[in-house]
Tab-separated table of C-alpha atoms and ligand atoms in Angstrom:
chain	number	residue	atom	x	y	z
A	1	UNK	CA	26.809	-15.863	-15.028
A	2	UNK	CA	26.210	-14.028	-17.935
A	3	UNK	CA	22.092	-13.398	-18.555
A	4	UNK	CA	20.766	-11.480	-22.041
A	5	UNK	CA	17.521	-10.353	-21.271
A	6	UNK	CA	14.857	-9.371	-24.192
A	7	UNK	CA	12.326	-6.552	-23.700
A	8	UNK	CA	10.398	-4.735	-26.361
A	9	UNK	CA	7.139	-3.839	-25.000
A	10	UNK	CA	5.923	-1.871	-22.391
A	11	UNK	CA	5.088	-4.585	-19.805
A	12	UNK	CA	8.159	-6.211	-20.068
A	13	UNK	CA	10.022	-3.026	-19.314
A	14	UNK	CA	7.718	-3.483	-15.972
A	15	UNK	CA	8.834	-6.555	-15.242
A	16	UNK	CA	12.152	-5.971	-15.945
A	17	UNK	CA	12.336	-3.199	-13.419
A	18	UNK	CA	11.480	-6.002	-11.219
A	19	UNK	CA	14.133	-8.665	-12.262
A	20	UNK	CA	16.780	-6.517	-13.409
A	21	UNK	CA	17.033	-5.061	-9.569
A	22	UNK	CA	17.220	-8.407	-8.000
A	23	UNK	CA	19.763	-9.375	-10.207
A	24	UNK	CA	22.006	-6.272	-9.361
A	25	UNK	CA	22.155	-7.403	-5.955
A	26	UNK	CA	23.887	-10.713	-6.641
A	27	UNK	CA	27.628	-9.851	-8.108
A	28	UNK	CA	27.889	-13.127	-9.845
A	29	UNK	CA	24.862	-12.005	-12.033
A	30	UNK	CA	26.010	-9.403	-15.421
A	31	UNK	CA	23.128	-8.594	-17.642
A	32	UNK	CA	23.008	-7.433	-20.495
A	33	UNK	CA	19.572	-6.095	-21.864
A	34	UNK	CA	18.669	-5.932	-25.832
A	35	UNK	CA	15.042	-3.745	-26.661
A	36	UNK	CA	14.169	-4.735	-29.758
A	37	UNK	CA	12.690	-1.509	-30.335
A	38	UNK	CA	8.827	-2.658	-29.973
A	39	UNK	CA	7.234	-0.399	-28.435
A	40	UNK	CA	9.878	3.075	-29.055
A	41	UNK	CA	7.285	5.908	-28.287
A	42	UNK	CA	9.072	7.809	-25.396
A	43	UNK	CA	5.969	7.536	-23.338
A	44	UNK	CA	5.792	3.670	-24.040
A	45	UNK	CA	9.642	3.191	-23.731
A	46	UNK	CA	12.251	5.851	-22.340
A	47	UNK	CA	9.936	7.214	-19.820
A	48	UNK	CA	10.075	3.286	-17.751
A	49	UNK	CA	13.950	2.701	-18.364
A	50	UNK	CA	14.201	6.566	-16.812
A	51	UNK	CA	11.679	6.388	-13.873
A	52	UNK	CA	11.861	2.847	-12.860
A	53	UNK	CA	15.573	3.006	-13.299
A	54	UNK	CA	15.539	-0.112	-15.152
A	55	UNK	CA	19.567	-0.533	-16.522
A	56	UNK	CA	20.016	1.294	-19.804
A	57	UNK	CA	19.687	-1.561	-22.870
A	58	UNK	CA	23.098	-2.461	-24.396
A	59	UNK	CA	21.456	-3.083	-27.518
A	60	UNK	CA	18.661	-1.113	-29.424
A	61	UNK	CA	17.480	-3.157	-32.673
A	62	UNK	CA	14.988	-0.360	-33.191
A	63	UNK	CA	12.253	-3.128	-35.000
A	64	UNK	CA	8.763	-1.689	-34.897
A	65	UNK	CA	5.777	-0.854	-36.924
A	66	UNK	CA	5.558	-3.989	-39.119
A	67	UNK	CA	3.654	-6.954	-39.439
A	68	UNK	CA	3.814	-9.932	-37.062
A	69	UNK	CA	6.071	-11.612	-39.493
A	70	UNK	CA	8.965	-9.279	-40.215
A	71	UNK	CA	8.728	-7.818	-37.328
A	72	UNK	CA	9.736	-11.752	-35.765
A	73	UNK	CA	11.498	-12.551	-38.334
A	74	UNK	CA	14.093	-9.466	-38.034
A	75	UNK	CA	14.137	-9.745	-34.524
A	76	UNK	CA	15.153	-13.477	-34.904
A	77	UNK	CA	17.991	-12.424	-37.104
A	78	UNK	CA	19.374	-9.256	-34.861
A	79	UNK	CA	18.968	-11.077	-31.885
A	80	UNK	CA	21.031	-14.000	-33.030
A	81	UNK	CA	24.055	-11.836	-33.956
A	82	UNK	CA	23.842	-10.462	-30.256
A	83	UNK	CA	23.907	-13.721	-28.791
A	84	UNK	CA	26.401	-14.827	-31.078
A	85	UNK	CA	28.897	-11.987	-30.040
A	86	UNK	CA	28.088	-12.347	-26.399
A	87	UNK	CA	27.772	-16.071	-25.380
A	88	UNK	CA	25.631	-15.583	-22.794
A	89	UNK	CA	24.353	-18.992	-20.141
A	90	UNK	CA	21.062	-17.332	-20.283
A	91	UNK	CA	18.880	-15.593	-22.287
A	92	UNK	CA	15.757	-14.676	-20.504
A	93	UNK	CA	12.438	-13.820	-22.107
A	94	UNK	CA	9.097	-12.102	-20.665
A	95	UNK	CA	5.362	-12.975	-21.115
A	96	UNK	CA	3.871	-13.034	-24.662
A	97	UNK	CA	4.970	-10.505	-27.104
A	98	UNK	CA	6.859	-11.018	-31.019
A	99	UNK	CA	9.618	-9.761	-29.310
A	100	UNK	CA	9.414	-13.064	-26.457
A	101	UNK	CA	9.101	-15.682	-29.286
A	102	UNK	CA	12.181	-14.064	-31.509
A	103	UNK	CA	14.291	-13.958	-28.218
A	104	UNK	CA	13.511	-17.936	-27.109
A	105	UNK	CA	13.916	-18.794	-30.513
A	106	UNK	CA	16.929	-17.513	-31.392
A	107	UNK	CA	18.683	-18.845	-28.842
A	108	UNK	CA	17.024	-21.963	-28.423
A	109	UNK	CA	18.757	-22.526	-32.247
A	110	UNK	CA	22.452	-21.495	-30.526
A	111	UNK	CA	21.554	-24.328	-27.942
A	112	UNK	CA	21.492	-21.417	-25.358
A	113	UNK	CA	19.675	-21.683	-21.972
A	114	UNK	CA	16.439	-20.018	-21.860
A	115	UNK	CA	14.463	-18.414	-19.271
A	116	UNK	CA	10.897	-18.039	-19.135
A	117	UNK	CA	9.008	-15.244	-17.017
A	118	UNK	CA	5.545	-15.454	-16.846
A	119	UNK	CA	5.175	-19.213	-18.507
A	120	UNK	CA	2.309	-21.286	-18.500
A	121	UNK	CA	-0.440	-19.026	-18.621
A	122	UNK	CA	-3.035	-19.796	-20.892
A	123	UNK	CA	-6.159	-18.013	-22.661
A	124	UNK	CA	-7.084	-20.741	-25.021
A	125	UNK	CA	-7.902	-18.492	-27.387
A	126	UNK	CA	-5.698	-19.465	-30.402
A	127	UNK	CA	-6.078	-16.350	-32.276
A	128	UNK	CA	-4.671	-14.287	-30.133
A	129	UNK	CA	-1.014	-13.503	-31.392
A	130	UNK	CA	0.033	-13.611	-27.476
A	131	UNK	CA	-1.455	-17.313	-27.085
A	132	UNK	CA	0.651	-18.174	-29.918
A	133	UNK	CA	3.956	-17.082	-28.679
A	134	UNK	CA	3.738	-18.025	-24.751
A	135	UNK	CA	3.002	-21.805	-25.874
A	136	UNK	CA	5.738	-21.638	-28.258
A	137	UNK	CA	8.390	-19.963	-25.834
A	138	UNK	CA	7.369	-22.349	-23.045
A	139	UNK	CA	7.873	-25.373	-25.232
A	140	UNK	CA	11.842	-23.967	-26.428
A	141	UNK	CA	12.353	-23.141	-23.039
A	142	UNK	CA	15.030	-24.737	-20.376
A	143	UNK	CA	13.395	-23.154	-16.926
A	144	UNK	CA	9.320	-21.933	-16.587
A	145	UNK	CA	8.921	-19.359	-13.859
A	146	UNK	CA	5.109	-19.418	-13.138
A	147	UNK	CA	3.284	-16.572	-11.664
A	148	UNK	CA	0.060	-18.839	-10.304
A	149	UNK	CA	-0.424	-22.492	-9.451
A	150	UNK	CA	-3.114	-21.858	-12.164
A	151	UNK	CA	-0.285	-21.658	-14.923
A	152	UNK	CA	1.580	-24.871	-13.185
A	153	UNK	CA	-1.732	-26.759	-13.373
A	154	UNK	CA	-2.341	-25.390	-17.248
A	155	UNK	CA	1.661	-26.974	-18.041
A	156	UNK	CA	0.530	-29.969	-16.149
A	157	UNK	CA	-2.301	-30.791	-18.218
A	158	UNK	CA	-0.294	-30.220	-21.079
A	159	UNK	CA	2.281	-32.987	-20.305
A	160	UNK	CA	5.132	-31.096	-19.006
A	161	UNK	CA	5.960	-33.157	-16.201
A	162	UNK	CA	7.381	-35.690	-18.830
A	163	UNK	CA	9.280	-33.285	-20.990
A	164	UNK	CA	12.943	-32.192	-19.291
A	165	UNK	CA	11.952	-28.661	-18.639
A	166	UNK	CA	12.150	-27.572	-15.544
A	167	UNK	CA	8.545	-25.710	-13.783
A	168	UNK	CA	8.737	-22.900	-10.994
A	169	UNK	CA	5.931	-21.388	-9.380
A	170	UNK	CA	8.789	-18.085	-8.785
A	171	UNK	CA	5.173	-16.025	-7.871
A	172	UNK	CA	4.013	-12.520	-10.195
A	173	UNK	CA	7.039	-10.494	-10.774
A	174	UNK	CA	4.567	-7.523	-11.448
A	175	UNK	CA	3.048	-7.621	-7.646
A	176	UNK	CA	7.387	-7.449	-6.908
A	177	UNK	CA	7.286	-3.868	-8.919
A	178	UNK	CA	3.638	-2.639	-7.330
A	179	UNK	CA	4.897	-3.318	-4.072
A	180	UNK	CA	8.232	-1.118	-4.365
A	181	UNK	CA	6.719	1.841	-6.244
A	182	UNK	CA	3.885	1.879	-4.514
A	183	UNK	CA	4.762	4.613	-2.334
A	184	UNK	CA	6.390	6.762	-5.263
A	185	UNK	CA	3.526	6.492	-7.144
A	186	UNK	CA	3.273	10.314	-8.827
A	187	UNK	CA	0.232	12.352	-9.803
A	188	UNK	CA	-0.346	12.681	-13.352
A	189	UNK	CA	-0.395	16.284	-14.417
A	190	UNK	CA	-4.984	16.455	-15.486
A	191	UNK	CA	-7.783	17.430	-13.064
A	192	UNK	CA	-8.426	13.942	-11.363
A	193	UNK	CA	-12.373	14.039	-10.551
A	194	UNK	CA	-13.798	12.160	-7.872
A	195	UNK	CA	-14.761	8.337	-8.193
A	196	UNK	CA	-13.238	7.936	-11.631
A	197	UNK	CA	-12.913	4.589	-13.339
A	198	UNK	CA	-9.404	3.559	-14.946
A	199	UNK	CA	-9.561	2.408	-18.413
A	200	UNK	CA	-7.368	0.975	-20.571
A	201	UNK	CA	-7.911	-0.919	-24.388
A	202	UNK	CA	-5.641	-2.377	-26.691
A	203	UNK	CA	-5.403	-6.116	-27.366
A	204	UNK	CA	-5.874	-6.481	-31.722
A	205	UNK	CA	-9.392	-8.468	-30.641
A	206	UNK	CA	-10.894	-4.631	-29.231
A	207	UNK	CA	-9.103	-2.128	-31.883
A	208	UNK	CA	-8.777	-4.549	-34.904
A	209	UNK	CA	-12.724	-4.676	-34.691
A	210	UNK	CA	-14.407	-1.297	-34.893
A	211	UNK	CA	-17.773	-2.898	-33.907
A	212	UNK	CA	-16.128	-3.520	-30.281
A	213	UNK	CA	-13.983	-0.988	-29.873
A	214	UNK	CA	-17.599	1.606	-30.666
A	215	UNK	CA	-19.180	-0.639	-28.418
A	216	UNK	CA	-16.787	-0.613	-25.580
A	217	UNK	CA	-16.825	3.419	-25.887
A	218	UNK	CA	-20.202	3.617	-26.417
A	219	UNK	CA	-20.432	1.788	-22.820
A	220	UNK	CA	-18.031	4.129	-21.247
A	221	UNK	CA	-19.791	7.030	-22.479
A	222	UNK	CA	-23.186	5.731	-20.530
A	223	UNK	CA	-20.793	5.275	-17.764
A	224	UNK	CA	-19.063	8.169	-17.956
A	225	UNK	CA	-22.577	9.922	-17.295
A	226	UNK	CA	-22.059	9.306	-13.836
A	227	UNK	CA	-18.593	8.578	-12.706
A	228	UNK	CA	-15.888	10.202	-15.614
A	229	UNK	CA	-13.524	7.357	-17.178
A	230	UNK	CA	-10.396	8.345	-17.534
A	231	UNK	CA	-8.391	6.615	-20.019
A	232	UNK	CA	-5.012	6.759	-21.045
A	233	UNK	CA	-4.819	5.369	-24.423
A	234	UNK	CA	-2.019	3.150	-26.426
A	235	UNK	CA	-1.387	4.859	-29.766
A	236	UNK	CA	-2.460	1.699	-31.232
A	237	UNK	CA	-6.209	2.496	-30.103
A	238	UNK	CA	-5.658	6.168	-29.990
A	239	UNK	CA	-4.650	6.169	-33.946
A	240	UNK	CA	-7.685	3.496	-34.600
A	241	UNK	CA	-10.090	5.984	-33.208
A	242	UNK	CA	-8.901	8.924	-34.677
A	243	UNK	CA	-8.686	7.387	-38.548
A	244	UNK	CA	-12.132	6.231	-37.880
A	245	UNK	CA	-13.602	9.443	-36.607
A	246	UNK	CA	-15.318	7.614	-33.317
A	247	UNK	CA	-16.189	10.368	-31.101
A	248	UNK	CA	-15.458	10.924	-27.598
A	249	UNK	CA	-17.394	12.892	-25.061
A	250	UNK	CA	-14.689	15.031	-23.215
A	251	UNK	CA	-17.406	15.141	-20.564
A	252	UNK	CA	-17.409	11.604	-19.668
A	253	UNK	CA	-14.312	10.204	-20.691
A	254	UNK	CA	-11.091	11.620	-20.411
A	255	UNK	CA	-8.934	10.787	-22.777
A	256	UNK	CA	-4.895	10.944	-21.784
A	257	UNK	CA	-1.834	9.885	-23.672
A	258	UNK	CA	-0.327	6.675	-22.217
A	259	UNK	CA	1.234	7.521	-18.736
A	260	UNK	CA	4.209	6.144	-16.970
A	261	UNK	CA	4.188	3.570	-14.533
A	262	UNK	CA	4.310	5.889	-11.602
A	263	UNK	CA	1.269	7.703	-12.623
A	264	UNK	CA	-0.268	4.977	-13.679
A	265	UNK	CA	0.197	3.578	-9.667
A	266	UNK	CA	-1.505	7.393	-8.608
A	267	UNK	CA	-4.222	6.224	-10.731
A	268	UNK	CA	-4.860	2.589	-9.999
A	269	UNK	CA	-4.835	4.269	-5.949
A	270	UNK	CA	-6.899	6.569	-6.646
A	271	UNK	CA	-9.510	5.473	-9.039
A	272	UNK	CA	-13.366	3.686	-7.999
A	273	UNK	CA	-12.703	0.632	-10.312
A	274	UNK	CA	-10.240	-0.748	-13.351
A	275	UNK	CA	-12.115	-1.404	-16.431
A	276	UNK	CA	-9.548	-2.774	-18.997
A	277	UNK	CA	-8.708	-5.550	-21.504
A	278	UNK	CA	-5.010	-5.295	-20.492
A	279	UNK	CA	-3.073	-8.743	-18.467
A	280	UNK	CA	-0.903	-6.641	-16.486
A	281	UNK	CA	-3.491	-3.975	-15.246
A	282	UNK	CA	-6.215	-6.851	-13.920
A	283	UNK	CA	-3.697	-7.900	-11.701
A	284	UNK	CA	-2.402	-4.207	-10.677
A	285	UNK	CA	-6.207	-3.625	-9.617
A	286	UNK	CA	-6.118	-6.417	-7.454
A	287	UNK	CA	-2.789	-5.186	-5.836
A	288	UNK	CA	-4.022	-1.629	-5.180
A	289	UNK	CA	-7.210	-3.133	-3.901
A	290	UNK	CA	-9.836	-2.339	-6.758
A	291	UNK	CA	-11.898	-4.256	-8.460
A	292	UNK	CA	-11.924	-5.174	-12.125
A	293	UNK	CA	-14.390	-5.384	-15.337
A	294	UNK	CA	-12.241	-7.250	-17.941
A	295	UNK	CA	-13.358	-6.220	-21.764
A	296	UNK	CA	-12.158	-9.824	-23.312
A	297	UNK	CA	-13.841	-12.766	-23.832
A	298	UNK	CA	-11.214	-15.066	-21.125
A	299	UNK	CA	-8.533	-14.136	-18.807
A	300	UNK	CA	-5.455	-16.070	-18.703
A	301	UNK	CA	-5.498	-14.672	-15.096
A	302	UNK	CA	-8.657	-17.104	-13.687
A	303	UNK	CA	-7.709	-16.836	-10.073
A	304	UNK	CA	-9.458	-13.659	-9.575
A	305	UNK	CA	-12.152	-14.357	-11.565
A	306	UNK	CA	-12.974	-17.511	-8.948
A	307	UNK	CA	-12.107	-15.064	-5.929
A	308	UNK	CA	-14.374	-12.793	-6.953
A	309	UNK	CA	-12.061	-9.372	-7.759
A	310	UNK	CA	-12.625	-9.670	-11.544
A	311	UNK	CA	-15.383	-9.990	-13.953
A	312	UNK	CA	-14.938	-10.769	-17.547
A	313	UNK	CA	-17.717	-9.387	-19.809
A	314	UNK	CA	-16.475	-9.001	-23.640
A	315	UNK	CA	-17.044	-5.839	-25.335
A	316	UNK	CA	-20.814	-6.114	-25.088
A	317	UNK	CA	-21.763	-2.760	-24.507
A	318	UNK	CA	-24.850	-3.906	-22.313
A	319	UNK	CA	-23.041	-6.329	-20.563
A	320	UNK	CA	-20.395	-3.775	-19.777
A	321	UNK	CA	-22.755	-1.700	-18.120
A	322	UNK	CA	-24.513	-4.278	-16.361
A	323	UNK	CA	-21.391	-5.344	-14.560
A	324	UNK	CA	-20.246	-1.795	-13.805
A	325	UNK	CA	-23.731	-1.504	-11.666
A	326	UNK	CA	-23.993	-4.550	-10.376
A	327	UNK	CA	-20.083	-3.725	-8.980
A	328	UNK	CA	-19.894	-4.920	-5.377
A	329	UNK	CA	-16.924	-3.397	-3.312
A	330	UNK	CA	-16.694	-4.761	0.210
A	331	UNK	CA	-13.772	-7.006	-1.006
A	332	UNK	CA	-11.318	-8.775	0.949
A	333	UNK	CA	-8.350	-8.092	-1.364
A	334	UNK	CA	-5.987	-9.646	1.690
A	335	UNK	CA	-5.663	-13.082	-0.451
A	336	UNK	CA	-2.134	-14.455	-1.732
A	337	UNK	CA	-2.798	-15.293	-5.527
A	338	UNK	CA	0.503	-13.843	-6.389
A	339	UNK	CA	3.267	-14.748	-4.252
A	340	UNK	CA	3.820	-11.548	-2.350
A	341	UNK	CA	6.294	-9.839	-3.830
A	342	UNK	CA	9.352	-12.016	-4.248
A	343	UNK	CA	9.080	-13.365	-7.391
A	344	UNK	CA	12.617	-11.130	-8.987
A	345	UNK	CA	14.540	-12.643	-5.808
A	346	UNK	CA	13.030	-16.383	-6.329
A	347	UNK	CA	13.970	-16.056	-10.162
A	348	UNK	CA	17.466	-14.799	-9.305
A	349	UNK	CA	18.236	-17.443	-6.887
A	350	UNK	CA	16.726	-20.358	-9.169
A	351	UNK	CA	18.894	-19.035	-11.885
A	352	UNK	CA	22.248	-19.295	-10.181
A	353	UNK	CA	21.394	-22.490	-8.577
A	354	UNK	CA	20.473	-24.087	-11.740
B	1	UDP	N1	0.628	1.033	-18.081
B	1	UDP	C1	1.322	2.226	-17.927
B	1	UDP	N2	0.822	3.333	-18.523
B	1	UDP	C2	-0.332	3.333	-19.264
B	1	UDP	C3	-1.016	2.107	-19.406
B	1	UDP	C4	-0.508	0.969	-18.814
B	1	UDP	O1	2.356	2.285	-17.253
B	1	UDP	O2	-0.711	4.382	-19.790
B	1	UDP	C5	1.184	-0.174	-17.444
B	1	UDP	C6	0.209	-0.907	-16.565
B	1	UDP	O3	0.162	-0.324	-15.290
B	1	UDP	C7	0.795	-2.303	-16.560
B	1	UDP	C8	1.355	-2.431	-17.947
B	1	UDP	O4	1.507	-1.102	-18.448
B	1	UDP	O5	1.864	-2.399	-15.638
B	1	UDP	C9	0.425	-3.221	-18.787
B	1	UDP	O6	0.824	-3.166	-20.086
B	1	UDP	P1	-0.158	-3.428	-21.308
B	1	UDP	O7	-1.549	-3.212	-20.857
B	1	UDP	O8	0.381	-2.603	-22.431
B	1	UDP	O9	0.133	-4.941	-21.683
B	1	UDP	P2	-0.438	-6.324	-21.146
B	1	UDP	O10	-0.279	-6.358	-19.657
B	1	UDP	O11	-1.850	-6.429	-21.587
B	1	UDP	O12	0.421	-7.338	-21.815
């Protein structure tokens, strides 16, 4: 069974990691991985393929730094001459990025199977770009692997048991990756103070409005007076805040270019709490056991708001402090929301029964 599989952005080279190992251990399984050149920084790109010894891509399209738009739109053209070429059963797709659309799309046109990882989630937030593509991906789709019964329930309401595509719950292929390099995790090369909270900011709705994004580091400056933030920044936010002159306090928050995933494990062990308006790190708190203050408006990840392990409070600066002290942390993280760590092996198995 021949599987094309589409990353371009840094979580999908996460999940990947994930996938792309289970499928090396069945022999009837060849993949062959196209980056579309999304995300190309070597600390947002090379650094994952190297240290989570994800298999190098076959095909680099090198698309990046343009508008939604061309940036789909060229995608959808290189990606269709791949699939063209290699006739693959299966082109799977990951989560929510331009990069997920182009993939589904181009190969839903060649009347090629499609895989979805990480369908059915939902923010209902229309104006995010990522809302956009996951409904359209799940709708071209042929098979929806769901990380939460939350994301079956959201396809559910939406009619999908009456359209012939075919629902998973395959479990959170990102708890499969914390779980294996959890114990390689490696410490990032900084002074790490004590009782630090992990930060993290760039969805467009934080850095495409400067009255947030001041707010959110005005907050982490207040909080930063009594446990230092440390904050390794996407060069999306980092060039925002350094073509608008917003100031940062090297006392209280430390700000780090983007690390790899393995540091980025040290860190999530290591820190007090996660504050962050990133999917993939409100979940990675929960794995390594710390809570979370979410800096959006709505989480497509609900089940740890109702459990108690997250908090959503916009980019309020107020609100963002009131959370951080009202922080309780006796929690019982022991909970399966996520599957427990066999979601790449489920997804591997559904795909060669299919
Ligand atoms: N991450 C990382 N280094 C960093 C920041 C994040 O390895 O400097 C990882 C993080 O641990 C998580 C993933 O990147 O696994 C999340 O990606 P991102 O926040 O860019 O995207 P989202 O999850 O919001 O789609």
């Amino acid at each position: 069974m021949k599987i094309i599989t589409i990353v371009g952005a840094r979580p999908q080279f996460i999940k990947a990691a994930a996938v792309s190992r289970a499928f090396s251990s069945h022999s009837e399984i060849e993949e062959i991985i196209i980056h579309t050149g999304q995300h190309f920084d070597a600390n947002m790109s090379d650094i994952f393929f190297e240290e989570m010894q994800i298999p190098k891509p076959h095909y680099n399209l090198d698309i990046n730094g343009l508008g939604h738009g061309a940036m789909t739109g060229q995608m959808l053209e290189k990606i269709e001459k791949v699939l063209i070429d290699e006739k693959p059963d299966w082109v799977l797709v990951y989560g929510d990025t331009n990069s997920t659309l182009a993939g589904a799309l181009a190969a839903s046109k060649l009347h090629i199977n499609i895989a979805h990882v990480e369908a059915g989630l939902r923010s209902f937030n229309m104006k995010m770009p990522e809302e956009v593509n996951r409904i359209l991906t799940d709708r071209i789709s042929t098979v929806l692997f769901c990380p939460t019964q939350a994301a079956i329930d959201n396809l559910n309401i939406e009619g999908y048991k009456n359209i012939d595509i075919k629902v998973s719950l395959s479990g959170d292929v990102m708890q499969d990756a914390a779980m294996f390099y959890a114990d390689k995790s490696r410490k990032p090369d900084i002074d790490i103070p004590n009782n630090f909270v992990l930060a993290t900011i760039h969805r467009a709705e934080n850095t495409d409005d400067l009255q947030r994004l001041k707010s959110i580091i005005d907050a982490f400056h207040k909080i930063g007076e009594k446990d230092p933030v440390i904050l390794p920044l996407h060069p999306r936010t980092f060039n925002i805040i350094d073509k608008n002159n917003i100031e940062i306090d090297k006392s209280k928050i430390k700000l780090i270019k983007p690390v790899g995933y393995l540091e980025m494990v040290y860190l999530l062990q290591n820190c007090k709490l996660v504050m962050t308006d990133s999917g993939g790190l409100q979940k990675e708190a929960f794995f390594f056991e710390k809570p979370c203050i979410t800096l959006r408006d709505e989480t497509e990840w609900v089940e740890l708001i109702s459990n108690g392990f997250n908090t959503i409070v916009g980019a309020h600066k107020d609100r963002i402090i009131k959370a951080y002290k009202e922080q309780k942390f006796d929690l019982d993280f022991s909970k399966d929301l996520y599957g427990g760590g066999n979601a790449a092996d489920n997804i591997a198995k559904e795909l060669l029964a299919f």
